[in-house]
Amino acid sequence: MMIDIRKTLGATALLALAACSPAEQPVVHVYNWSDYISDAVIERFEEQTGIKVVYDVYDANEILEAKLLAGRSGYDVIFPTAHPFAERHIEAGLYLPLDLAQLPSHRNLDPILMQKLQSVDPGNRHTVPYMWGTTGIGYNVEAVTAILGEEAELDSWSLLFDPETAESLSGCGIAVLDDEGEALAAALLYLGLDPNTTDPDAIQAATDLFMSVRPFIRYFHASKYINDLANGDICVAHGYSGDVLQARDRAEEAGRGVEVAYAIPQEGAVLWVDLMAVPADAPNPEQAHAFIDFLMVPENIAEITDEVAYANANRAATEFVDAEIRNDPGVYPTDDLRERLVTLDPLPDDVQRARVRAWTQIKTGR
Amino acid sequence: MTGRRPFWLFTALAFGYAFLYLPIVTLIVYSFNDSRLVTVWGGFSTRWYGELLRNEQILAALWLSVRIAAMNATFATVLGTLAALTLVRFARFRTRMLFAGMVAAPLVMPEVILGLSALLMFVTLEQMVGWPAGRGMTTITIAHITFTTAFVAVVVQSRLSQLDGSLEEAAMDLGARPWKVFLVIILPIISPALIAGWLLGFTLSMDDLVIASFVSGPGATTLPMVIYSSVRMGVSPQVNALATIIVVVVSTGVVVAGWLLHRQGRRRQS
């Protein structure tokens, strides 16, 4: 019996020692989307800084938001989507203002993008952009050229909104994102109107436009089009660049002769950006800054882009990116096109209500 | 047993089995698929098993899930049994209806609400008394216990209510103390229900995504969370490989348990 007690005591003492050993390694708790980073970069960060990375993943901004709002999430670096999430988090004071002195690589960031992000984060004080993409058109190259002919303009919203074109494409399938903001923005851009408009007439015009092509739209869905495009079940999809490029890769891997391409419409498209931020109650803000700075070093972020195939927001990194990705206008649009990308802004409640009502009307077709 | 069984009976049986097991068979078959696409066959290969064994994220999550599930099942069985005993043994006490309702409430409560309320409770507790410091394995386990206890209580309760009260009375007549009656008489009789409750608690905990997502913290990502979050980029066949291994382990367990029970039954008969 004595021995048992002594053993237990010994074990407890050992545990206690282990728990408060003086050489405790600094940690950074990173909370990111799944498959959105390169493991090699994390390992290099750990080697170079001696900071241990505890890496967790989430699948939806909502989960991240729930944890942030509850407080004391315990995470040091998070990757929220700029609109509408980071925007309202900043408004609610959930993020720590970044200390630029600790972020020497900050100067590498793309000024055009930073300018566009001002509407989300005034003064770019709380966030830095990580990866970005657009919402455009994914299409089945062979099927669409077979129907519309070789010379048809494929980088235009007219694929969706021109009733004649849409009718001829309806046979092989058109899909639209089930997202009020994105879908109405596309219609407004096609009409040459401001996608963030508060004018009821403009919203009505967009609704009418949608109703004119409504019979030719097969379905509204947030992600189903990825597989359907890859399998050749639909031929035009209004979708996120990353998803369409993923559909392209899947189609290639399947090797069934389906070729998917992505185009940013010349009328303009919605830009989405995932940001990096530090929660206001982060336990290790210093390590968080070190991590964010490491990801803004051109070589590092370029390696991540090579792996995840999204464009990063780092001007200096572009030359290090794999040529195939760098020269893909779907991922890295030309400067001219870049200027025509728009961010979605927060809208007053009554406008938002009117838009949601319009969207319900469009989806139900009545 | 000489007559021919009706043809449709076999058809129904075949359909029934197909309905239950075809998805699992598909999953196992595709775990040996060489293609990265889960839905397209690209030739036989075991490379996903190799990659799975090198995927530290999935393995760490699996180990975490197993530990949480085992701990949760054990605590839930103890608490659930206590609750069931109270409900069956004490036919009338003032708050009985309330207690019965409260025990069963998590059965019908949406997981989202359970998860969110647990999260808010943990955060408030941390602010007030400093415990639990941060969220992680402990908080997930506690949250799981609160909802699996209800399931265990239901299972044990049904077994207890079938229990013959005279056995207990006989033991007491012969001089056994209540504690001894519980240990020597009741516990062995309800042990199948306890085992069933434990396994149920284990499964429910392994399965749970919603509650765990809410109450997990840094460094605590359970297996369902890893799998679900990877869906955004398309499920990797590694998940198929992992599921196949789990199916094999579970079916081996079931076969061994069945064989043991069978042997025991025969011994009792002879």
XYZ file of C-alpha atoms in Angstrom:
636
model
C 0.000 0.000 0.000
C 2.820 2.369 0.951
C 4.569 1.646 -2.295
C 1.462 2.456 -4.252
C 1.132 5.810 -2.602
C 4.764 6.585 -3.170
C 4.465 5.613 -6.797
C 1.431 7.793 -7.236
C 3.128 10.705 -5.545
C 6.169 10.271 -7.746
C 4.053 10.194 -10.864
C 2.147 13.271 -9.775
C 5.340 15.147 -9.079
C 6.669 14.207 -12.517
C 3.473 15.400 -14.138
C 3.588 18.653 -12.237
C 7.189 19.161 -13.295
C 6.360 18.463 -16.898
C 3.480 20.913 -16.770
C 5.514 23.854 -15.541
C 8.908 23.122 -17.001
C 10.748 26.432 -17.451
C 11.666 25.909 -21.102
C 8.052 25.981 -22.214
C 7.907 26.268 -25.971
C 5.996 29.244 -27.358
C 2.866 28.248 -29.263
C 0.594 29.771 -31.846
C -2.943 28.462 -32.291
C -3.958 28.686 -35.915
C -7.556 28.222 -37.014
C -7.903 27.931 -40.764
C -10.031 26.449 -43.509
C -9.273 22.872 -44.284
C -6.626 22.197 -47.013
C -5.796 25.859 -47.228
C -2.103 25.899 -46.424
C 1.089 24.039 -47.222
C 2.406 21.729 -44.513
C 5.985 22.380 -45.599
C 5.569 26.087 -44.851
C 4.297 25.363 -41.354
C 7.225 23.052 -40.693
C 9.653 25.704 -41.873
C 8.006 28.271 -39.613
C 8.421 25.959 -36.633
C 12.064 25.334 -37.482
C 12.979 28.958 -38.023
C 11.153 30.505 -35.089
C 10.951 27.702 -32.554
C 7.245 28.447 -32.188
C 5.014 25.392 -32.177
C 1.988 25.590 -34.447
C -1.242 24.056 -33.174
C -3.325 23.857 -36.297
C -7.079 23.384 -36.397
C -9.517 23.533 -39.268
C -13.080 24.662 -39.792
C -15.489 24.296 -42.637
C -17.707 27.349 -42.356
C -17.346 30.988 -41.410
C -20.347 30.526 -39.144
C -18.463 28.140 -36.868
C -15.609 30.593 -36.584
C -18.055 33.379 -35.878
C -19.828 31.437 -33.136
C -16.531 30.859 -31.369
C -15.387 34.442 -31.719
C -18.661 35.838 -30.456
C -18.664 33.540 -27.451
C -15.249 34.938 -26.572
C -12.018 33.353 -25.372
C -11.813 31.157 -28.424
C -8.162 30.449 -27.644
C -7.076 30.941 -31.261
C -4.315 33.334 -32.253
C -4.613 33.506 -36.031
C -7.875 33.127 -37.933
C -8.796 33.309 -41.622
C -12.253 34.870 -41.974
C -13.823 35.778 -45.307
C -13.823 39.552 -45.736
C -17.466 40.057 -46.630
C -19.662 39.850 -44.676
C -17.862 38.110 -41.819
C -14.665 40.020 -41.085
C -16.582 43.199 -41.729
C -19.038 42.673 -38.926
C -16.374 41.186 -36.654
C -14.344 44.355 -37.000
C -17.424 46.417 -36.308
C -18.025 44.365 -33.174
C -14.431 44.878 -32.046
C -13.493 41.203 -32.172
C -10.062 41.718 -33.738
C -6.839 43.050 -32.343
C -5.462 46.024 -34.298
C -2.313 44.729 -35.990
C 1.068 46.097 -35.013
C 2.752 46.857 -38.333
C 6.142 47.115 -36.621
C 5.929 43.379 -36.079
C 4.913 42.778 -39.695
C 7.879 43.893 -41.836
C 6.632 41.871 -44.816
C 3.444 43.901 -44.901
C 4.874 46.061 -47.701
C 4.653 43.104 -50.116
C 0.866 43.233 -50.244
C -1.027 44.213 -53.357
C -2.063 47.904 -53.124
C -5.057 47.498 -55.460
C -6.490 44.815 -53.237
C -5.695 46.707 -50.050
C -7.565 49.675 -51.474
C -10.606 47.534 -52.226
C -10.502 46.097 -48.715
C -10.846 49.543 -47.160
C -14.609 49.140 -47.287
C -14.319 46.085 -45.076
C -11.521 47.163 -42.801
C -11.096 50.958 -42.803
C -7.406 51.766 -42.857
C -6.481 48.059 -43.157
C -5.742 48.140 -39.462
C -7.093 44.777 -38.332
C -6.553 42.393 -41.207
C -4.210 41.423 -43.990
C -5.428 39.596 -47.099
C -4.446 35.946 -47.494
C -5.963 34.402 -50.614
C -8.558 35.770 -52.972
C -10.703 34.794 -55.880
C -13.658 35.850 -57.944
C -17.182 34.752 -58.704
C -17.512 34.223 -62.420
C -18.558 31.664 -64.975
C -17.500 28.073 -65.226
C -18.312 26.312 -68.469
C -17.889 23.109 -70.342
C -15.699 24.230 -73.242
C -16.738 21.628 -75.775
C -20.470 21.727 -75.082
C -20.691 25.517 -75.051
C -18.675 26.059 -78.246
C -20.717 23.339 -79.946
C -23.904 25.248 -79.188
C -22.789 28.856 -79.503
C -20.108 28.459 -82.157
C -16.370 29.049 -82.045
C -16.497 32.850 -82.052
C -18.924 33.282 -79.199
C -17.797 35.502 -76.350
C -17.524 33.276 -73.358
C -16.179 35.795 -70.864
C -19.481 37.562 -70.467
C -22.495 37.384 -68.198
C -24.551 37.168 -71.379
C -24.108 33.387 -71.197
C -26.485 33.613 -68.279
C -28.557 36.689 -68.853
C -29.084 36.952 -72.587
C -32.421 35.129 -73.015
C -31.536 33.736 -76.450
C -28.148 32.419 -75.358
C -29.561 31.088 -72.119
C -32.366 29.329 -73.956
C -29.982 27.568 -76.308
C -27.772 26.544 -73.363
C -30.664 25.453 -71.162
C -30.673 22.020 -72.779
C -27.287 21.115 -71.365
C -27.855 22.936 -68.104
C -27.295 26.275 -66.373
C -26.652 26.528 -62.632
C -26.717 29.680 -60.532
C -25.241 30.178 -57.075
C -27.861 30.103 -54.361
C -26.620 33.348 -52.897
C -28.675 36.511 -53.008
C -25.687 38.882 -52.885
C -23.661 37.111 -55.578
C -26.525 36.422 -57.961
C -28.052 39.914 -57.874
C -24.566 41.424 -58.206
C -24.023 39.406 -61.387
C -27.314 40.621 -62.858
C -26.560 44.226 -61.892
C -23.079 44.013 -63.412
C -24.540 42.707 -66.671
C -26.922 45.671 -66.706
C -23.982 48.009 -66.081
C -25.336 49.019 -62.683
C -23.668 49.255 -59.298
C -23.818 45.826 -57.618
C -24.122 47.513 -54.233
C -27.008 49.660 -55.360
C -29.685 50.799 -52.950
C -31.961 51.981 -55.732
C -35.234 49.976 -55.762
C -35.582 50.466 -59.540
C -32.173 48.908 -60.154
C -33.073 45.938 -57.970
C -36.338 45.619 -59.864
C -34.460 45.705 -63.169
C -32.156 42.922 -61.972
C -35.172 40.915 -60.856
C -36.857 41.362 -64.229
C -33.666 40.299 -65.975
C -33.509 37.152 -63.884
C -37.183 36.407 -64.488
C -36.622 36.608 -68.245
C -34.056 33.788 -68.062
C -35.593 31.979 -65.102
C -37.116 29.138 -67.201
C -33.647 28.280 -68.536
C -31.935 27.911 -65.156
C -31.779 24.324 -64.035
C -31.076 24.890 -60.344
C -29.805 27.255 -57.661
C -27.216 25.663 -55.411
C -24.099 26.653 -53.506
C -21.788 23.778 -54.415
C -23.524 21.089 -56.467
C -22.188 22.571 -59.684
C -18.632 21.438 -58.882
C -19.341 17.800 -59.537
C -21.940 18.459 -62.213
C -19.484 20.539 -64.218
C -16.779 17.922 -63.812
C -19.113 15.161 -64.942
C -20.505 17.184 -67.839
C -24.031 17.190 -66.409
C -24.330 20.950 -66.755
C -22.468 23.243 -69.111
C -22.621 26.705 -67.543
C -22.316 27.562 -63.870
C -22.231 30.816 -62.010
C -19.676 29.918 -59.367
C -16.620 30.674 -57.269
C -13.287 30.586 -59.092
C -11.767 28.091 -56.676
C -14.685 25.719 -57.014
C -14.725 25.889 -60.792
C -10.973 25.295 -60.975
C -11.484 22.358 -58.686
C -14.162 21.070 -61.062
C -11.636 21.487 -63.883
C -9.045 19.402 -62.019
C -11.590 16.735 -61.182
C -12.694 16.551 -64.795
C -9.057 16.178 -65.853
C -8.417 13.445 -63.337
C -11.538 11.600 -64.332
C -10.196 11.562 -67.871
C -13.576 11.397 -69.533
C -12.906 14.166 -71.994
C -14.778 16.903 -70.164
C -12.901 20.192 -70.293
C -13.973 22.850 -67.808
C -12.817 26.452 -68.001
C -13.301 29.514 -65.849
C -13.828 33.051 -67.055
C -14.074 36.345 -65.249
C -16.794 38.202 -67.150
C -15.638 41.391 -68.846
C -18.593 43.277 -67.323
C -16.960 42.785 -63.929
C -17.245 40.252 -61.165
C -17.481 39.991 -57.416
C -14.209 39.657 -55.562
C -13.926 37.604 -52.399
C -10.953 37.734 -50.074
C -10.003 35.577 -47.135
C -8.139 37.563 -44.515
C -5.782 36.898 -41.671
C -6.637 38.407 -38.328
C -5.854 38.078 -34.645
C -8.802 37.772 -32.230
C -8.864 40.554 -29.618
C -8.489 38.023 -26.784
C -5.788 35.895 -28.446
C -3.489 34.335 -25.847
C -0.306 34.712 -27.920
C -0.539 37.890 -30.012
C 3.224 38.136 -30.445
C 3.508 34.676 -31.962
C 0.417 35.414 -34.047
C 2.194 38.387 -35.606
C 5.246 36.245 -36.277
C 3.070 33.674 -38.039
C 1.219 36.235 -40.143
C 4.481 37.901 -41.109
C 5.935 34.545 -42.130
C 2.972 34.000 -44.444
C 3.584 37.381 -46.080
C 7.125 36.453 -47.096
C 6.863 36.093 -50.902
C 8.499 32.652 -51.170
C 6.296 31.202 -48.445
C 2.958 32.466 -49.697
C 3.906 31.492 -53.261
C 4.451 27.940 -52.077
C 0.977 27.938 -50.522
C -0.548 29.269 -53.734
C 1.160 26.469 -55.659
C -0.470 23.988 -53.340
C -4.005 25.394 -53.019
C -4.233 27.092 -56.444
C -5.722 30.335 -55.194
C -4.182 33.703 -55.958
C -2.476 35.292 -52.987
C -2.575 38.965 -52.184
C 1.166 39.380 -52.267
C 2.517 41.396 -55.180
C 6.114 40.355 -54.587
C 5.167 36.683 -54.495
C 3.746 36.428 -58.008
C 7.121 35.728 -59.613
C 7.672 32.749 -57.317
C 4.341 31.176 -58.165
C 4.257 28.227 -60.516
C 3.997 29.569 -64.072
C 0.927 27.519 -64.864
C -1.021 29.122 -62.029
C 0.491 32.571 -62.442
C -0.445 32.760 -66.122
C -3.962 31.459 -65.645
C -6.211 34.513 -66.083
C -8.887 32.748 -64.064
C -6.595 32.779 -61.038
C -4.443 35.842 -61.710
C -6.554 38.243 -63.785
C -4.884 41.037 -65.739
C -4.607 44.422 -64.039
C -7.243 45.774 -66.364
C -9.705 43.100 -65.255
C -8.606 43.439 -61.663
C -9.807 47.024 -61.664
C -13.259 45.824 -62.633
C -13.630 43.512 -59.669
C -16.018 44.705 -57.006
C -16.477 43.906 -53.356
C -19.906 43.501 -51.863
C -20.609 46.146 -49.261
C -22.922 46.024 -46.288
C -26.341 47.405 -47.199
C -28.981 49.139 -45.097
C -31.547 46.780 -43.609
C -34.472 47.902 -45.766
C -32.459 47.459 -48.977
C -31.300 44.068 -47.794
C -34.900 43.052 -47.119
C -35.976 44.180 -50.573
C -33.123 42.201 -52.130
C -33.925 39.049 -50.224
C -37.579 39.385 -51.231
C -36.538 39.815 -54.869
C -34.279 36.790 -54.616
C -37.046 34.614 -53.166
C -39.271 35.734 -56.001
C -36.575 34.807 -58.533
C -35.907 31.414 -57.052
C -39.529 30.405 -56.812
C -40.125 31.827 -60.286
C -43.280 33.691 -59.322
C -39.221 -26.579 -43.063
C -39.517 -28.525 -46.287
C -41.770 -26.196 -48.213
C -40.289 -23.696 -50.625
C -40.174 -20.259 -49.207
C -41.991 -17.632 -51.191
C -39.827 -16.005 -53.782
C -40.755 -12.494 -52.703
C -39.488 -13.145 -49.213
C -35.991 -13.604 -50.557
C -36.355 -10.606 -52.785
C -37.409 -8.489 -49.836
C -34.488 -9.818 -47.838
C -32.074 -9.070 -50.632
C -33.421 -5.550 -50.988
C -33.224 -5.044 -47.258
C -29.617 -6.128 -47.088
C -28.710 -4.146 -50.180
C -30.297 -1.059 -48.705
C -28.356 -1.447 -45.482
C -25.006 -2.622 -46.739
C -24.547 -1.466 -50.309
C -23.310 1.992 -49.229
C -20.732 0.387 -46.941
C -19.619 -2.038 -49.635
C -19.247 0.828 -52.109
C -17.201 2.722 -49.584
C -14.881 -0.230 -49.027
C -14.497 -0.898 -52.744
C -13.605 2.729 -53.439
C -11.023 2.760 -50.673
C -8.938 0.603 -53.024
C -9.453 3.048 -55.866
C -6.335 4.449 -57.463
C -8.037 7.657 -58.601
C -8.186 10.715 -56.355
C -11.806 11.188 -57.341
C -14.068 9.383 -54.950
C -16.658 8.674 -57.596
C -14.561 7.476 -60.524
C -12.851 4.096 -60.620
C -9.191 4.275 -61.607
C -7.821 0.810 -60.898
C -6.869 -1.147 -57.796
C -4.394 0.334 -55.348
C -3.706 0.498 -51.647
C -1.938 3.816 -51.810
C -4.628 5.619 -49.787
C -3.933 3.338 -46.861
C -0.289 4.331 -47.028
C -1.156 8.011 -47.198
C -3.608 7.602 -44.345
C -0.888 6.164 -42.126
C 1.251 9.191 -42.903
C -1.550 11.698 -42.357
C -0.875 12.906 -38.845
C -3.878 15.207 -38.794
C -6.365 12.397 -39.354
C -4.585 9.986 -37.038
C -4.360 12.538 -34.230
C -8.049 13.343 -34.680
C -8.945 9.659 -34.618
C -6.999 9.076 -31.418
C -8.611 12.127 -29.820
C -12.080 10.946 -30.847
C -11.484 7.473 -29.442
C -10.294 8.855 -26.111
C -13.216 11.253 -25.833
C -15.681 8.545 -26.825
C -14.365 6.061 -24.262
C -14.347 8.567 -21.458
C -17.759 9.885 -22.420
C -19.240 6.393 -22.602
C -17.926 5.498 -19.156
C -19.204 8.619 -17.418
C -22.502 8.579 -19.292
C -23.083 4.950 -18.294
C -22.554 5.742 -14.619
C -24.728 8.853 -14.660
C -27.364 7.327 -16.913
C -27.643 4.273 -14.680
C -28.072 6.467 -11.614
C -30.775 8.471 -13.356
C -32.538 5.314 -14.509
C -32.395 3.813 -11.004
C -33.922 6.960 -9.578
C -36.716 6.951 -12.108
C -37.572 3.282 -11.719
C -37.053 2.835 -7.985
C -38.559 5.979 -6.589
C -42.019 5.842 -7.975
C -43.124 9.094 -6.453
C -41.149 12.133 -5.449
C -42.137 15.690 -5.789
C -40.168 16.670 -8.871
C -40.384 13.301 -10.593
C -42.116 14.530 -13.716
C -39.672 17.379 -13.988
C -36.704 15.055 -13.490
C -37.986 12.536 -16.041
C -38.513 15.314 -18.519
C -35.097 16.793 -17.922
C -33.357 13.451 -18.348
C -35.096 12.841 -21.658
C -34.818 16.405 -22.950
C -31.477 15.993 -24.753
C -33.048 13.199 -26.821
C -35.283 15.665 -28.590
C -33.196 18.819 -28.280
C -31.563 19.975 -31.531
C -27.805 19.470 -31.372
C -27.141 23.026 -32.445
C -28.896 24.324 -29.353
C -27.103 21.866 -27.071
C -23.767 22.816 -28.595
C -24.303 26.534 -28.430
C -25.620 26.488 -24.878
C -22.710 24.311 -23.760
C -20.297 26.736 -25.400
C -21.875 29.732 -23.670
C -21.845 27.893 -20.355
C -18.139 27.035 -20.666
C -17.228 30.585 -21.571
C -19.221 32.015 -18.656
C -17.721 29.473 -16.260
C -14.250 30.344 -17.438
C -14.890 34.015 -16.841
C -16.373 33.413 -13.398
C -14.267 30.678 -11.848
C -11.423 30.226 -14.314
C -12.402 26.668 -15.162
C -12.355 25.098 -17.703
C -9.296 27.042 -18.792
C -9.810 27.247 -22.533
C -11.727 24.660 -24.455
C -10.578 21.343 -25.740
C -10.862 17.684 -24.970
C -12.364 18.222 -21.508
C -15.159 20.460 -22.695
C -16.029 18.182 -25.606
C -16.205 15.233 -23.228
C -18.419 17.098 -20.777
C -20.766 18.263 -23.523
C -20.971 14.749 -24.909
C -21.744 13.318 -21.489
C -24.694 15.655 -21.080
C -26.417 14.385 -24.175
C -25.408 10.715 -24.180
C -26.499 10.260 -20.554
C -30.084 10.592 -21.761
C -29.659 7.714 -24.190
C -28.025 5.483 -21.593
C -30.766 6.301 -19.088
C -33.452 5.201 -21.545
C -31.710 1.907 -22.306
C -31.030 1.057 -18.664
C -34.454 2.198 -17.555
C -36.236 -0.235 -19.853
C -34.128 -3.088 -18.534
C -34.656 -2.079 -14.914
C -38.413 -1.825 -15.231
C -38.532 -5.453 -16.416
C -36.558 -6.498 -13.369
C -38.384 -8.868 -11.014
C -38.695 -7.048 -7.691
C -38.902 -10.292 -5.737
C -35.234 -11.090 -6.438
C -34.244 -7.977 -4.619
C -36.648 -8.649 -1.765
C -35.305 -12.174 -1.406
C -31.760 -10.876 -1.154
C -32.780 -8.345 1.458
C -34.638 -11.057 3.374
C -31.442 -13.030 3.435
C -29.688 -10.103 5.047
C -28.018 -8.267 2.195
C -27.553 -4.536 2.592
C -28.981 -2.298 -0.173
C -25.492 -1.604 -1.511
C -24.722 -5.278 -1.672
C -28.057 -5.985 -3.333
C -27.173 -3.473 -5.972
C -23.713 -4.878 -6.553
C -24.492 -8.568 -6.426
C -28.039 -8.778 -7.748
C -29.019 -5.761 -9.802
C -25.763 -4.939 -11.526
C -25.204 -8.398 -13.052
C -28.787 -8.526 -14.254
C -28.698 -5.172 -15.968
C -25.139 -5.614 -17.260
C -26.259 -6.233 -20.866
C -28.060 -2.888 -20.756
C -24.950 -1.253 -19.310
C -22.799 -2.651 -22.092
C -25.359 -1.593 -24.676
C -25.487 1.865 -23.091
C -21.709 2.138 -23.063
C -21.436 1.171 -26.721
C -24.237 3.545 -27.628
C -22.486 6.356 -25.776
C -19.232 5.531 -27.542
C -20.865 5.561 -30.963
C -22.801 8.755 -30.368
C -19.661 10.515 -29.253
C -17.576 9.248 -32.185
C -20.350 10.408 -34.495
C -20.965 13.837 -33.155
C -19.970 16.764 -35.309
C -22.188 19.666 -34.325
C -21.672 19.774 -30.578
C -17.960 19.081 -30.864
C -17.545 21.897 -33.389
C -19.010 24.346 -30.920
C -17.163 23.359 -27.778
C -13.781 22.374 -29.193
C -10.772 24.603 -28.763
C -7.246 24.927 -30.088
C -5.579 21.592 -30.638
C -8.778 19.598 -30.250
C -10.187 18.634 -33.628
C -12.177 15.428 -33.611
C -12.361 12.985 -36.492
C -15.813 14.046 -37.754
C -14.625 17.656 -37.756
C -11.584 16.809 -39.871
C -13.630 14.778 -42.325
C -16.388 17.326 -42.618
C -14.031 20.228 -43.106
C -12.182 18.397 -45.859
C -15.416 18.038 -47.817
C -14.992 21.576 -49.065
C -12.022 20.476 -51.139
C -13.590 17.147 -52.042
C -13.363 14.084 -49.852
C -10.058 12.300 -50.092
C -10.099 8.506 -50.516
C -8.067 8.437 -47.290
C -11.396 8.855 -45.534
C -12.663 5.745 -47.323
C -9.579 3.869 -46.200
C -10.086 4.975 -42.620
C -13.780 4.052 -42.699
C -12.877 0.627 -44.088
C -10.465 0.028 -41.222
C -13.131 1.086 -38.714
C -15.732 -1.190 -40.335
C -13.302 -4.125 -40.215
C -12.452 -3.501 -36.552
C -16.098 -3.116 -35.565
C -17.270 -6.198 -37.452
C -14.451 -8.247 -35.933
C -15.591 -7.054 -32.530
C -19.200 -7.954 -33.268
C -18.269 -11.416 -34.562
C -16.082 -12.144 -31.530
C -18.762 -10.897 -29.142
C -21.414 -12.975 -30.913
C -19.208 -16.062 -30.772
C -18.539 -15.554 -27.044
C -22.245 -15.098 -26.297
C -23.084 -18.158 -28.338
C -20.542 -20.264 -26.446
C -21.793 -18.954 -23.129
C -25.384 -19.758 -24.079
C -24.449 -23.320 -25.026
C -22.576 -23.824 -21.799
C -25.556 -22.643 -19.819
C -27.821 -25.070 -21.657
C -25.665 -28.104 -21.055
